[in-house]
Amino acid sequence: MNRLPRNAFHSINVLFLVLNTFLTNAQENKANQGKGLKDYYNDFFSIGVAVSPRALRTDEAKLVLSQFNSVTPENAMKMGPIHPQEANYNWAPADSIVAFAQANKLKVRGHTLCWHNQTPAWLFIDSATGNQVTKEVLLQRLKDHITTVVSKYKGTVYAWDVVNEAISDIKDEYLRNSLWYQVCGEEYIARAFEWAHEADPNALLFYNDYNEIDSVKRKKIIRLVKSLKEKGVPIHGVGLQGHWAINEPSKEQLDKTLADFSQLELPLQITELDISVYPKEHNARERRAADYDTVFTKAKEEKQLEVYKICFELFRKYRRHISSVTFWNISDRHSWLDNFPVRGRKDYPLLFDKDLKPKRAFWKIVQF
Ligand code: HAH
């Protein structure tokens, strides 16, 4: 070490910098030559993205085509948007996404047939009396909805999130105390899968939920999926949403999560991946003074790319079990996290920045 003069170190550093820039440029050139995330992961799993009809009419469409081979309508197939009145379906937004996918040979994941959020106003109300519906009526409405939507997209939607987020976040409570549960009890879950299967026997049917990295919630999800399987209910896979953040999951936590779910011997899909640059919070709250600091700093970028790296290392490790990884939104131009848990707090959770350029996290996960 002592034999080299100081300026020799300086020269070596400069050399490294030049080399590094050269390599980064080379990678970017490669990206420009059409190698997208879907190509890097071709031998592993499909790579999807949540989209809106509007985004597909902007320059984000080109990015979708270069990087992804599967799409999920972010909102267009949810019950509220697609079935606003009992006698009226609003197909146009979902149809435009499906048409885009078909024209470009992308797979479509359907999201979601039965959820407690984004439901239409009429769903739980008896229009004649204004009272809450009976179990019989609600199950009939669920059946009609599922049969109509799944039949309509038969052959184009290859997989459905049939039931979304039916597990409770409360430690000692098993199923979420939603209106579905209050009116129907546990039964609505199994019925939803059966009706979806009747409408399209070839569609892969998923149970989908979040905070699956929490050991208590995870046990409950696994309990539900096992009980459905044991009853012979047509469930074909588990969707792990993957709404994570710079502070979680740890490598150990995600490894254990994927190991536990792998035991089910059902295909797993990461259905809604994003890595928030703010510490994870699971409930909506008011905006506070500290929330106005929304700069995407180097430090945040650094932490985020470490989490992305861990995630994809483990996704590759569990490739035998994982058939798809879908990002929840296209680029940092727009994310649902801009308004959750804090309304109007800008987040930067994705792999592409506002100019649609790959972020450093992108280059991390394609190097393996
Ligand atoms: C997901 N919920 C939903 O599945 C998806 O449809 C929506 O667009 C965004 C996120 C995650 C979630 C939540 O809705 C409420 C609390 C925590 C997590």
mmCIF file of C-alpha atoms and ligand atoms in Angstrom:
data_model
loop_
_atom_site.group_PDB
_atom_site.id
_atom_site.type_symbol
_atom_site.label_atom_id
_atom_site.label_comp_id
_atom_site.label_asym_id
_atom_site.label_seq_id
_atom_site.Cartn_x
_atom_site.Cartn_y
_atom_site.Cartn_z
ATOM 1 C CA MET A 1 0.000 0.000 0.000
ATOM 2 C CA ASN A 2 2.765 2.433 1.018
ATOM 3 C CA ARG A 3 4.546 1.959 -2.250
ATOM 4 C CA LEU A 4 1.910 3.815 -4.242
ATOM 5 C CA PRO A 5 1.912 7.629 -4.161
ATOM 6 C CA ARG A 6 -1.352 9.453 -3.278
ATOM 7 C CA ASN A 7 -2.051 10.576 -6.810
ATOM 8 C CA ALA A 8 -1.837 6.980 -7.974
ATOM 9 C CA PHE A 9 -4.878 6.242 -5.776
ATOM 10 C CA HIS A 10 -6.559 9.240 -7.303
ATOM 11 C CA SER A 11 -5.865 7.931 -10.810
ATOM 12 C CA ILE A 12 -7.212 4.499 -9.905
ATOM 13 C CA ASN A 13 -10.369 6.104 -8.540
ATOM 14 C CA VAL A 14 -10.838 8.108 -11.701
ATOM 15 C CA LEU A 15 -10.298 4.973 -13.742
ATOM 16 C CA PHE A 16 -12.997 3.183 -11.759
ATOM 17 C CA LEU A 17 -15.388 6.078 -12.212
ATOM 18 C CA VAL A 18 -14.830 6.088 -15.959
ATOM 19 C CA LEU A 19 -15.229 2.314 -16.122
ATOM 20 C CA ASN A 20 -18.385 2.484 -14.052
ATOM 21 C CA THR A 21 -19.913 5.140 -16.266
ATOM 22 C CA PHE A 22 -18.953 3.111 -19.286
ATOM 23 C CA LEU A 23 -20.605 -0.027 -17.884
ATOM 24 C CA THR A 24 -23.768 1.845 -16.865
ATOM 25 C CA ASN A 25 -24.020 3.337 -20.342
ATOM 26 C CA ALA A 26 -23.507 -0.088 -21.834
ATOM 27 C CA GLN A 27 -26.384 -1.416 -19.724
ATOM 28 C CA GLU A 28 -28.599 1.451 -20.721
ATOM 29 C CA ASN A 29 -27.775 0.880 -24.371
ATOM 30 C CA LYS A 30 -28.753 -2.731 -23.887
ATOM 31 C CA ALA A 31 -32.066 -1.575 -22.421
ATOM 32 C CA ASN A 32 -32.572 0.663 -25.408
ATOM 33 C CA GLN A 33 -31.964 -2.307 -27.658
ATOM 34 C CA GLY A 34 -35.172 -3.739 -26.292
ATOM 35 C CA LYS A 35 -34.188 -5.902 -23.343
ATOM 36 C CA GLY A 36 -36.849 -5.352 -20.713
ATOM 37 C CA LEU A 37 -37.557 -6.759 -17.286
ATOM 38 C CA LYS A 38 -39.721 -9.475 -18.865
ATOM 39 C CA ASP A 39 -36.751 -10.607 -20.948
ATOM 40 C CA TYR A 40 -34.309 -10.763 -18.039
ATOM 41 C CA TYR A 41 -36.887 -12.849 -16.152
ATOM 42 C CA ASN A 42 -38.081 -14.903 -19.106
ATOM 43 C CA ASP A 43 -36.875 -18.169 -17.563
ATOM 44 C CA PHE A 44 -38.323 -17.351 -14.143
ATOM 45 C CA PHE A 45 -41.840 -15.884 -14.117
ATOM 46 C CA SER A 46 -43.984 -13.427 -16.010
ATOM 47 C CA ILE A 47 -43.622 -9.767 -15.141
ATOM 48 C CA GLY A 48 -46.829 -7.790 -14.888
ATOM 49 C CA VAL A 49 -48.013 -4.276 -14.179
ATOM 50 C CA ALA A 50 -51.208 -2.616 -12.973
ATOM 51 C CA VAL A 51 -52.589 -0.234 -15.561
ATOM 52 C CA SER A 52 -55.385 2.248 -16.195
ATOM 53 C CA PRO A 53 -56.979 2.869 -19.609
ATOM 54 C CA ARG A 54 -55.640 6.434 -19.435
ATOM 55 C CA ALA A 55 -52.002 5.415 -18.899
ATOM 56 C CA LEU A 56 -52.226 3.177 -21.962
ATOM 57 C CA ARG A 57 -53.018 6.248 -24.083
ATOM 58 C CA THR A 58 -49.768 7.984 -23.015
ATOM 59 C CA ASP A 59 -46.053 7.300 -23.542
ATOM 60 C CA GLU A 60 -46.285 4.866 -20.614
ATOM 61 C CA ALA A 61 -47.824 2.378 -23.069
ATOM 62 C CA LYS A 62 -44.476 1.997 -24.811
ATOM 63 C CA LEU A 63 -42.781 1.327 -21.498
ATOM 64 C CA VAL A 64 -45.408 -1.298 -20.649
ATOM 65 C CA LEU A 65 -44.713 -3.088 -23.929
ATOM 66 C CA SER A 66 -40.940 -2.998 -23.539
ATOM 67 C CA GLN A 67 -40.846 -4.178 -19.915
ATOM 68 C CA PHE A 68 -43.887 -6.312 -19.089
ATOM 69 C CA ASN A 69 -45.719 -9.343 -20.451
ATOM 70 C CA SER A 70 -48.784 -9.246 -18.242
ATOM 71 C CA VAL A 71 -51.225 -6.531 -17.165
ATOM 72 C CA THR A 72 -53.724 -6.165 -14.340
ATOM 73 C CA PRO A 73 -56.433 -3.499 -14.557
ATOM 74 C CA GLU A 74 -55.735 -1.391 -11.462
ATOM 75 C CA ASN A 75 -59.377 -0.409 -10.955
ATOM 76 C CA ALA A 76 -61.375 -1.157 -14.099
ATOM 77 C CA MET A 77 -62.531 -4.654 -13.110
ATOM 78 C CA LYS A 78 -63.345 -3.891 -9.479
ATOM 79 C CA MET A 79 -67.004 -4.262 -8.619
ATOM 80 C CA GLY A 80 -67.725 -0.539 -8.119
ATOM 81 C CA PRO A 81 -66.259 0.624 -11.441
ATOM 82 C CA ILE A 82 -67.437 -2.314 -13.573
ATOM 83 C CA HIS A 83 -70.902 -2.853 -12.061
ATOM 84 C CA PRO A 84 -72.094 0.614 -10.940
ATOM 85 C CA GLN A 85 -75.817 -0.252 -10.944
ATOM 86 C CA GLU A 86 -77.408 -3.631 -10.462
ATOM 87 C CA ALA A 87 -78.716 -3.673 -14.031
ATOM 88 C CA ASN A 88 -75.791 -1.866 -15.607
ATOM 89 C CA TYR A 89 -72.223 -2.913 -16.319
ATOM 90 C CA ASN A 90 -69.577 -0.406 -17.379
ATOM 91 C CA TRP A 91 -67.402 -2.508 -19.679
ATOM 92 C CA ALA A 92 -65.581 0.154 -21.688
ATOM 93 C CA PRO A 93 -62.561 0.779 -19.383
ATOM 94 C CA ALA A 94 -61.868 -2.922 -18.788
ATOM 95 C CA ASP A 95 -62.449 -3.694 -22.467
ATOM 96 C CA SER A 96 -59.889 -1.104 -23.548
ATOM 97 C CA ILE A 97 -57.227 -2.698 -21.340
ATOM 98 C CA VAL A 98 -58.085 -6.193 -22.570
ATOM 99 C CA ALA A 99 -57.970 -4.989 -26.200
ATOM 100 C CA PHE A 100 -54.528 -3.442 -25.629
ATOM 101 C CA ALA A 101 -53.324 -6.686 -24.064
ATOM 102 C CA GLN A 102 -54.678 -8.841 -26.856
ATOM 103 C CA ALA A 103 -53.275 -6.629 -29.600
ATOM 104 C CA ASN A 104 -49.857 -6.881 -27.959
ATOM 105 C CA LYS A 105 -49.969 -10.484 -26.722
ATOM 106 C CA LEU A 106 -49.866 -9.624 -23.026
ATOM 107 C CA LYS A 107 -51.523 -11.824 -20.410
ATOM 108 C CA VAL A 108 -54.327 -10.337 -18.335
ATOM 109 C CA ARG A 109 -54.831 -10.939 -14.594
ATOM 110 C CA GLY A 110 -58.341 -10.046 -13.472
ATOM 111 C CA HIS A 111 -58.658 -8.017 -10.261
ATOM 112 C CA THR A 112 -60.943 -8.528 -8.367
ATOM 113 C CA LEU A 113 -64.331 -10.285 -8.117
ATOM 114 C CA CYS A 114 -65.123 -9.991 -4.427
ATOM 115 C CA TRP A 115 -63.659 -7.314 -2.133
ATOM 116 C CA HIS A 116 -64.955 -5.143 0.711
ATOM 117 C CA ASN A 117 -63.599 -1.906 -0.830
ATOM 118 C CA GLN A 118 -64.597 -0.082 -4.024
ATOM 119 C CA THR A 119 -68.001 -1.762 -3.996
ATOM 120 C CA PRO A 120 -71.003 -0.185 -5.796
ATOM 121 C CA ALA A 121 -73.503 1.717 -3.618
ATOM 122 C CA TRP A 122 -76.410 -0.630 -4.446
ATOM 123 C CA LEU A 123 -74.677 -3.873 -3.473
ATOM 124 C CA PHE A 124 -75.504 -4.274 0.199
ATOM 125 C CA ILE A 125 -78.870 -2.436 0.142
ATOM 126 C CA ASP A 126 -82.341 -3.745 -0.610
ATOM 127 C CA SER A 127 -83.690 -1.022 -2.919
ATOM 128 C CA ALA A 128 -87.324 -1.655 -1.947
ATOM 129 C CA THR A 129 -86.830 -1.148 1.796
ATOM 130 C CA GLY A 130 -83.503 0.672 2.050
ATOM 131 C CA ASN A 131 -82.406 -1.989 4.553
ATOM 132 C CA GLN A 132 -79.375 -4.206 4.386
ATOM 133 C CA VAL A 133 -79.851 -7.184 2.058
ATOM 134 C CA THR A 134 -80.400 -10.724 3.281
ATOM 135 C CA LYS A 135 -77.757 -13.410 2.897
ATOM 136 C CA GLU A 136 -79.800 -15.089 0.160
ATOM 137 C CA VAL A 137 -80.029 -11.901 -1.902
ATOM 138 C CA LEU A 138 -76.378 -10.955 -1.415
ATOM 139 C CA LEU A 139 -75.120 -14.387 -2.468
ATOM 140 C CA GLN A 140 -77.372 -14.227 -5.538
ATOM 141 C CA ARG A 141 -75.936 -10.800 -6.410
ATOM 142 C CA LEU A 142 -72.403 -12.117 -5.991
ATOM 143 C CA LYS A 143 -73.212 -15.096 -8.195
ATOM 144 C CA ASP A 144 -74.719 -12.891 -10.922
ATOM 145 C CA HIS A 145 -71.756 -10.534 -10.801
ATOM 146 C CA ILE A 146 -69.104 -13.240 -10.948
ATOM 147 C CA THR A 147 -70.899 -15.237 -13.634
ATOM 148 C CA THR A 148 -71.366 -12.186 -15.848
ATOM 149 C CA VAL A 149 -67.838 -10.778 -15.488
ATOM 150 C CA VAL A 150 -65.938 -14.064 -15.705
ATOM 151 C CA SER A 151 -68.012 -15.252 -18.694
ATOM 152 C CA LYS A 152 -67.436 -11.963 -20.482
ATOM 153 C CA TYR A 153 -63.635 -12.283 -20.189
ATOM 154 C CA LYS A 154 -63.489 -16.058 -20.585
ATOM 155 C CA GLY A 155 -60.461 -16.932 -22.654
ATOM 156 C CA THR A 156 -58.880 -13.489 -22.274
ATOM 157 C CA VAL A 157 -58.349 -13.208 -18.515
ATOM 158 C CA TYR A 158 -56.114 -16.154 -17.606
ATOM 159 C CA ALA A 159 -56.178 -15.666 -13.823
ATOM 160 C CA TRP A 160 -58.550 -13.999 -11.379
ATOM 161 C CA ASP A 161 -58.123 -12.584 -7.908
ATOM 162 C CA VAL A 162 -61.434 -14.112 -6.876
ATOM 163 C CA VAL A 163 -61.522 -12.964 -3.265
ATOM 164 C CA ASN A 164 -59.379 -10.069 -2.067
ATOM 165 C CA GLU A 165 -58.406 -9.322 1.544
ATOM 166 C CA ALA A 166 -60.941 -11.474 3.414
ATOM 167 C CA ILE A 167 -58.560 -12.033 6.356
ATOM 168 C CA SER A 168 -58.690 -9.730 9.377
ATOM 169 C CA ASP A 169 -55.756 -7.528 10.418
ATOM 170 C CA ILE A 170 -56.833 -7.829 14.039
ATOM 171 C CA LYS A 171 -54.636 -10.288 15.889
ATOM 172 C CA ASP A 172 -57.287 -12.531 17.404
ATOM 173 C CA GLU A 173 -59.825 -12.239 14.610
ATOM 174 C CA TYR A 174 -59.743 -14.710 11.710
ATOM 175 C CA LEU A 175 -61.954 -13.310 8.967
ATOM 176 C CA ARG A 176 -62.391 -9.592 8.280
ATOM 177 C CA ASN A 177 -65.632 -8.274 9.696
ATOM 178 C CA SER A 178 -66.712 -6.842 6.324
ATOM 179 C CA LEU A 179 -70.286 -6.512 5.103
ATOM 180 C CA TRP A 180 -69.691 -9.677 3.084
ATOM 181 C CA TYR A 181 -68.906 -11.516 6.301
ATOM 182 C CA GLN A 182 -71.589 -9.809 8.375
ATOM 183 C CA VAL A 183 -74.315 -10.722 5.906
ATOM 184 C CA CYS A 184 -73.117 -14.100 4.591
ATOM 185 C CA GLY A 185 -70.694 -15.524 7.141
ATOM 186 C CA GLU A 186 -67.708 -17.482 5.810
ATOM 187 C CA GLU A 187 -69.683 -19.088 2.995
ATOM 188 C CA TYR A 188 -69.291 -16.276 0.449
ATOM 189 C CA ILE A 189 -65.608 -17.097 -0.006
ATOM 190 C CA ALA A 190 -66.058 -20.695 -1.179
ATOM 191 C CA ARG A 191 -69.096 -19.808 -3.284
ATOM 192 C CA ALA A 192 -67.153 -17.050 -5.079
ATOM 193 C CA PHE A 193 -64.519 -19.559 -6.204
ATOM 194 C CA GLU A 194 -67.131 -22.100 -7.270
ATOM 195 C CA TRP A 195 -69.064 -19.598 -9.375
ATOM 196 C CA ALA A 196 -65.907 -18.275 -11.008
ATOM 197 C CA HIS A 197 -64.869 -21.831 -11.851
ATOM 198 C CA GLU A 198 -68.276 -22.615 -13.365
ATOM 199 C CA ALA A 199 -68.066 -19.523 -15.557
ATOM 200 C CA ASP A 200 -64.543 -20.271 -16.829
ATOM 201 C CA PRO A 201 -63.147 -23.688 -15.911
ATOM 202 C CA ASN A 202 -59.806 -22.771 -17.509
ATOM 203 C CA ALA A 203 -59.156 -19.621 -15.486
ATOM 204 C CA LEU A 204 -56.686 -19.854 -12.607
ATOM 205 C CA LEU A 205 -58.379 -18.745 -9.420
ATOM 206 C CA PHE A 206 -56.435 -16.911 -6.703
ATOM 207 C CA TYR A 207 -56.990 -15.822 -3.149
ATOM 208 C CA ASN A 208 -55.160 -12.465 -2.772
ATOM 209 C CA ASP A 209 -54.124 -10.560 0.368
ATOM 210 C CA TYR A 210 -51.652 -8.049 1.851
ATOM 211 C CA ASN A 211 -49.322 -7.939 4.851
ATOM 212 C CA GLU A 212 -48.570 -11.574 4.161
ATOM 213 C CA ILE A 213 -45.076 -11.014 5.657
ATOM 214 C CA ASP A 214 -46.659 -10.667 9.106
ATOM 215 C CA SER A 215 -46.488 -14.096 10.737
ATOM 216 C CA VAL A 216 -49.906 -13.822 12.405
ATOM 217 C CA LYS A 217 -51.710 -12.712 9.253
ATOM 218 C CA ARG A 218 -49.786 -15.266 7.194
ATOM 219 C CA LYS A 219 -50.988 -18.162 9.382
ATOM 220 C CA LYS A 220 -54.560 -17.031 8.871
ATOM 221 C CA ILE A 221 -54.177 -16.774 5.085
ATOM 222 C CA ILE A 222 -52.643 -20.243 5.000
ATOM 223 C CA ARG A 223 -55.428 -21.582 7.221
ATOM 224 C CA LEU A 224 -58.060 -20.170 4.834
ATOM 225 C CA VAL A 225 -56.388 -21.519 1.700
ATOM 226 C CA LYS A 226 -55.928 -24.969 3.283
ATOM 227 C CA SER A 227 -59.544 -25.092 4.414
ATOM 228 C CA LEU A 228 -60.732 -24.190 0.917
ATOM 229 C CA LYS A 229 -58.525 -26.876 -0.614
ATOM 230 C CA GLU A 230 -59.751 -29.465 1.882
ATOM 231 C CA LYS A 231 -63.358 -28.659 1.032
ATOM 232 C CA GLY A 232 -62.567 -29.237 -2.644
ATOM 233 C CA VAL A 233 -63.100 -25.583 -3.531
ATOM 234 C CA PRO A 234 -61.473 -24.706 -6.895
ATOM 235 C CA ILE A 235 -58.621 -22.499 -5.720
ATOM 236 C CA HIS A 236 -55.479 -22.623 -7.858
ATOM 237 C CA GLY A 237 -53.073 -20.165 -6.328
ATOM 238 C CA VAL A 238 -52.248 -17.562 -3.725
ATOM 239 C CA GLY A 239 -51.667 -13.908 -4.528
ATOM 240 C CA LEU A 240 -49.205 -12.140 -2.266
ATOM 241 C CA GLN A 241 -49.747 -8.434 -2.812
ATOM 242 C CA GLY A 242 -46.247 -7.327 -1.830
ATOM 243 C CA HIS A 243 -46.969 -3.749 -0.812
ATOM 244 C CA TRP A 244 -43.671 -3.331 0.985
ATOM 245 C CA ALA A 245 -41.375 -0.478 2.007
ATOM 246 C CA ILE A 246 -37.801 0.595 2.726
ATOM 247 C CA ASN A 247 -38.037 -0.864 6.243
ATOM 248 C CA GLU A 248 -39.679 -4.220 5.497
ATOM 249 C CA PRO A 249 -39.532 -7.071 4.714
ATOM 250 C CA SER A 250 -36.120 -8.162 5.942
ATOM 251 C CA LYS A 251 -34.421 -10.926 3.984
ATOM 252 C CA GLU A 252 -35.171 -13.445 6.741
ATOM 253 C CA GLN A 253 -38.792 -12.369 6.949
ATOM 254 C CA LEU A 254 -39.403 -12.669 3.209
ATOM 255 C CA ASP A 255 -37.525 -15.964 2.984
ATOM 256 C CA LYS A 256 -39.710 -17.390 5.762
ATOM 257 C CA THR A 257 -42.838 -15.955 4.128
ATOM 258 C CA LEU A 258 -42.089 -17.573 0.771
ATOM 259 C CA ALA A 259 -41.040 -20.833 2.439
ATOM 260 C CA ASP A 260 -44.324 -20.983 4.372
ATOM 261 C CA PHE A 261 -46.500 -20.274 1.345
ATOM 262 C CA SER A 262 -44.491 -22.717 -0.784
ATOM 263 C CA GLN A 263 -45.601 -25.495 1.574
ATOM 264 C CA LEU A 264 -49.115 -25.118 0.179
ATOM 265 C CA GLU A 265 -47.823 -26.502 -3.129
ATOM 266 C CA LEU A 266 -50.032 -24.061 -5.022
ATOM 267 C CA PRO A 267 -48.667 -21.532 -7.526
ATOM 268 C CA LEU A 268 -47.798 -18.223 -5.882
ATOM 269 C CA GLN A 269 -47.990 -14.875 -7.616
ATOM 270 C CA ILE A 270 -46.673 -11.580 -6.341
ATOM 271 C CA THR A 271 -49.643 -9.523 -7.450
ATOM 272 C CA GLU A 272 -49.128 -5.883 -6.384
ATOM 273 C CA LEU A 273 -45.443 -5.218 -5.802
ATOM 274 C CA ASP A 274 -44.197 -1.785 -4.788
ATOM 275 C CA ILE A 275 -41.548 -0.590 -2.325
ATOM 276 C CA SER A 276 -42.615 2.631 -0.618
ATOM 277 C CA VAL A 277 -39.844 5.068 0.314
ATOM 278 C CA TYR A 278 -41.638 5.743 3.632
ATOM 279 C CA PRO A 279 -41.727 3.371 6.601
ATOM 280 C CA LYS A 280 -44.714 1.041 6.242
ATOM 281 C CA GLU A 281 -48.067 2.038 7.724
ATOM 282 C CA HIS A 282 -51.212 0.011 7.186
ATOM 283 C CA ASN A 283 -53.902 2.553 7.989
ATOM 284 C CA ALA A 284 -54.881 5.805 6.321
ATOM 285 C CA ARG A 285 -54.136 8.915 8.399
ATOM 286 C CA GLU A 286 -54.059 12.705 8.242
ATOM 287 C CA ARG A 287 -51.098 14.514 6.687
ATOM 288 C CA ARG A 288 -48.598 15.808 9.274
ATOM 289 C CA ALA A 289 -45.789 18.392 9.019
ATOM 290 C CA ALA A 290 -43.100 15.738 8.447
ATOM 291 C CA ASP A 291 -45.054 14.398 5.467
ATOM 292 C CA TYR A 292 -44.214 17.504 3.446
ATOM 293 C CA ASP A 293 -40.636 16.273 3.086
ATOM 294 C CA THR A 294 -41.200 14.291 -0.089
ATOM 295 C CA VAL A 295 -37.855 14.550 -1.850
ATOM 296 C CA PHE A 296 -36.591 11.249 -3.276
ATOM 297 C CA THR A 297 -33.160 11.479 -1.675
ATOM 298 C CA LYS A 298 -30.084 9.345 -2.366
ATOM 299 C CA ALA A 299 -30.560 7.767 1.055
ATOM 300 C CA LYS A 300 -34.121 6.711 0.209
ATOM 301 C CA GLU A 301 -33.020 5.441 -3.191
ATOM 302 C CA GLU A 302 -30.256 3.416 -1.569
ATOM 303 C CA LYS A 303 -32.577 1.793 0.982
ATOM 304 C CA GLN A 304 -35.181 1.086 -1.654
ATOM 305 C CA LEU A 305 -32.797 -0.629 -4.025
ATOM 306 C CA GLU A 306 -31.555 -2.866 -1.213
ATOM 307 C CA VAL A 307 -35.131 -4.041 -0.563
ATOM 308 C CA TYR A 308 -35.754 -4.569 -4.282
ATOM 309 C CA LYS A 309 -32.535 -6.589 -4.479
ATOM 310 C CA ILE A 310 -33.570 -8.815 -1.570
ATOM 311 C CA CYS A 311 -37.029 -9.319 -3.049
ATOM 312 C CA PHE A 312 -35.833 -10.445 -6.449
ATOM 313 C CA GLU A 313 -33.061 -12.638 -5.030
ATOM 314 C CA LEU A 314 -35.728 -14.477 -3.086
ATOM 315 C CA PHE A 315 -38.253 -14.512 -5.919
ATOM 316 C CA ARG A 316 -35.556 -16.217 -8.001
ATOM 317 C CA LYS A 317 -34.831 -18.633 -5.152
ATOM 318 C CA TYR A 318 -38.520 -19.622 -5.020
ATOM 319 C CA ARG A 319 -38.965 -19.685 -8.797
ATOM 320 C CA ARG A 320 -40.405 -23.214 -8.661
ATOM 321 C CA HIS A 321 -43.362 -21.788 -6.740
ATOM 322 C CA ILE A 322 -43.696 -18.275 -8.174
ATOM 323 C CA SER A 323 -45.319 -17.956 -11.600
ATOM 324 C CA SER A 324 -45.718 -14.185 -11.847
ATOM 325 C CA VAL A 325 -44.551 -10.899 -10.325
ATOM 326 C CA THR A 326 -46.768 -7.868 -10.974
ATOM 327 C CA PHE A 327 -45.902 -4.268 -10.079
ATOM 328 C CA TRP A 328 -48.687 -2.049 -8.763
ATOM 329 C CA ASN A 329 -48.397 0.792 -11.293
ATOM 330 C CA ILE A 330 -46.024 1.594 -14.108
ATOM 331 C CA SER A 331 -43.733 4.418 -13.025
ATOM 332 C CA ASP A 332 -43.226 6.975 -10.257
ATOM 333 C CA ARG A 333 -45.459 9.342 -12.227
ATOM 334 C CA HIS A 334 -48.407 7.774 -10.484
ATOM 335 C CA SER A 335 -48.855 5.334 -7.631
ATOM 336 C CA TRP A 336 -51.787 4.592 -5.315
ATOM 337 C CA LEU A 337 -49.207 5.244 -2.552
ATOM 338 C CA ASP A 338 -49.257 8.970 -3.491
ATOM 339 C CA ASN A 339 -52.567 8.928 -1.594
ATOM 340 C CA PHE A 340 -52.139 6.067 0.875
ATOM 341 C CA PRO A 341 -51.702 6.041 3.840
ATOM 342 C CA VAL A 342 -51.328 9.840 3.537
ATOM 343 C CA ARG A 343 -53.332 11.803 0.958
ATOM 344 C CA GLY A 344 -51.085 13.904 -1.304
ATOM 345 C CA ARG A 345 -47.719 12.585 -0.023
ATOM 346 C CA LYS A 346 -45.690 11.766 -3.138
ATOM 347 C CA ASP A 347 -44.115 8.298 -3.117
ATOM 348 C CA TYR A 348 -41.517 6.770 -5.477
ATOM 349 C CA PRO A 349 -42.169 3.046 -5.146
ATOM 350 C CA LEU A 350 -41.525 1.706 -8.659
ATOM 351 C CA LEU A 351 -38.601 0.844 -10.936
ATOM 352 C CA PHE A 352 -39.100 3.694 -13.435
ATOM 353 C CA ASP A 353 -38.930 7.407 -12.652
ATOM 354 C CA LYS A 354 -41.256 10.185 -13.811
ATOM 355 C CA ASP A 355 -39.376 10.380 -17.125
ATOM 356 C CA LEU A 356 -39.894 6.631 -17.478
ATOM 357 C CA LYS A 357 -36.155 6.000 -17.131
ATOM 358 C CA PRO A 358 -35.020 2.912 -15.202
ATOM 359 C CA LYS A 359 -33.979 3.771 -11.639
ATOM 360 C CA ARG A 360 -30.905 2.327 -9.945
ATOM 361 C CA ALA A 361 -33.105 -0.355 -8.384
ATOM 362 C CA PHE A 362 -33.912 -1.583 -11.904
ATOM 363 C CA TRP A 363 -30.234 -2.244 -12.665
ATOM 364 C CA LYS A 364 -29.855 -4.028 -9.319
ATOM 365 C CA ILE A 365 -32.552 -6.569 -10.006
ATOM 366 C CA VAL A 366 -31.498 -7.409 -13.555
ATOM 367 C CA GLN A 367 -27.951 -8.247 -12.487
ATOM 368 C CA PHE A 368 -27.840 -11.865 -11.413
HETATM 369 C C1 HAH B 1 -54.591 -3.102 -2.470
HETATM 370 N N1 HAH B 1 -54.971 -3.069 -1.098
HETATM 371 C C2 HAH B 1 -55.767 -3.529 -3.368
HETATM 372 O O1 HAH B 1 -55.764 -4.915 -3.544
HETATM 373 C C3 HAH B 1 -55.738 -2.846 -4.722
HETATM 374 O O2 HAH B 1 -56.916 -3.187 -5.406
HETATM 375 C C4 HAH B 1 -55.634 -1.357 -4.595
HETATM 376 O O3 HAH B 1 -55.648 -0.734 -5.859
HETATM 377 C C5 HAH B 1 -54.438 -1.011 -3.817
HETATM 378 C C6 HAH B 1 -54.003 -1.826 -2.847
HETATM 379 C C7 HAH B 1 -53.921 -2.860 -0.152
HETATM 380 C C8 HAH B 1 -54.305 -2.254 1.140
HETATM 381 C C9 HAH B 1 -55.485 -1.563 1.348
HETATM 382 O O4 HAH B 1 -56.365 -1.432 0.342
HETATM 383 C C10 HAH B 1 -55.804 -1.026 2.600
HETATM 384 C C11 HAH B 1 -54.939 -1.147 3.615
HETATM 385 C C12 HAH B 1 -53.753 -1.783 3.404
HETATM 386 C C13 HAH B 1 -53.454 -2.323 2.180
#
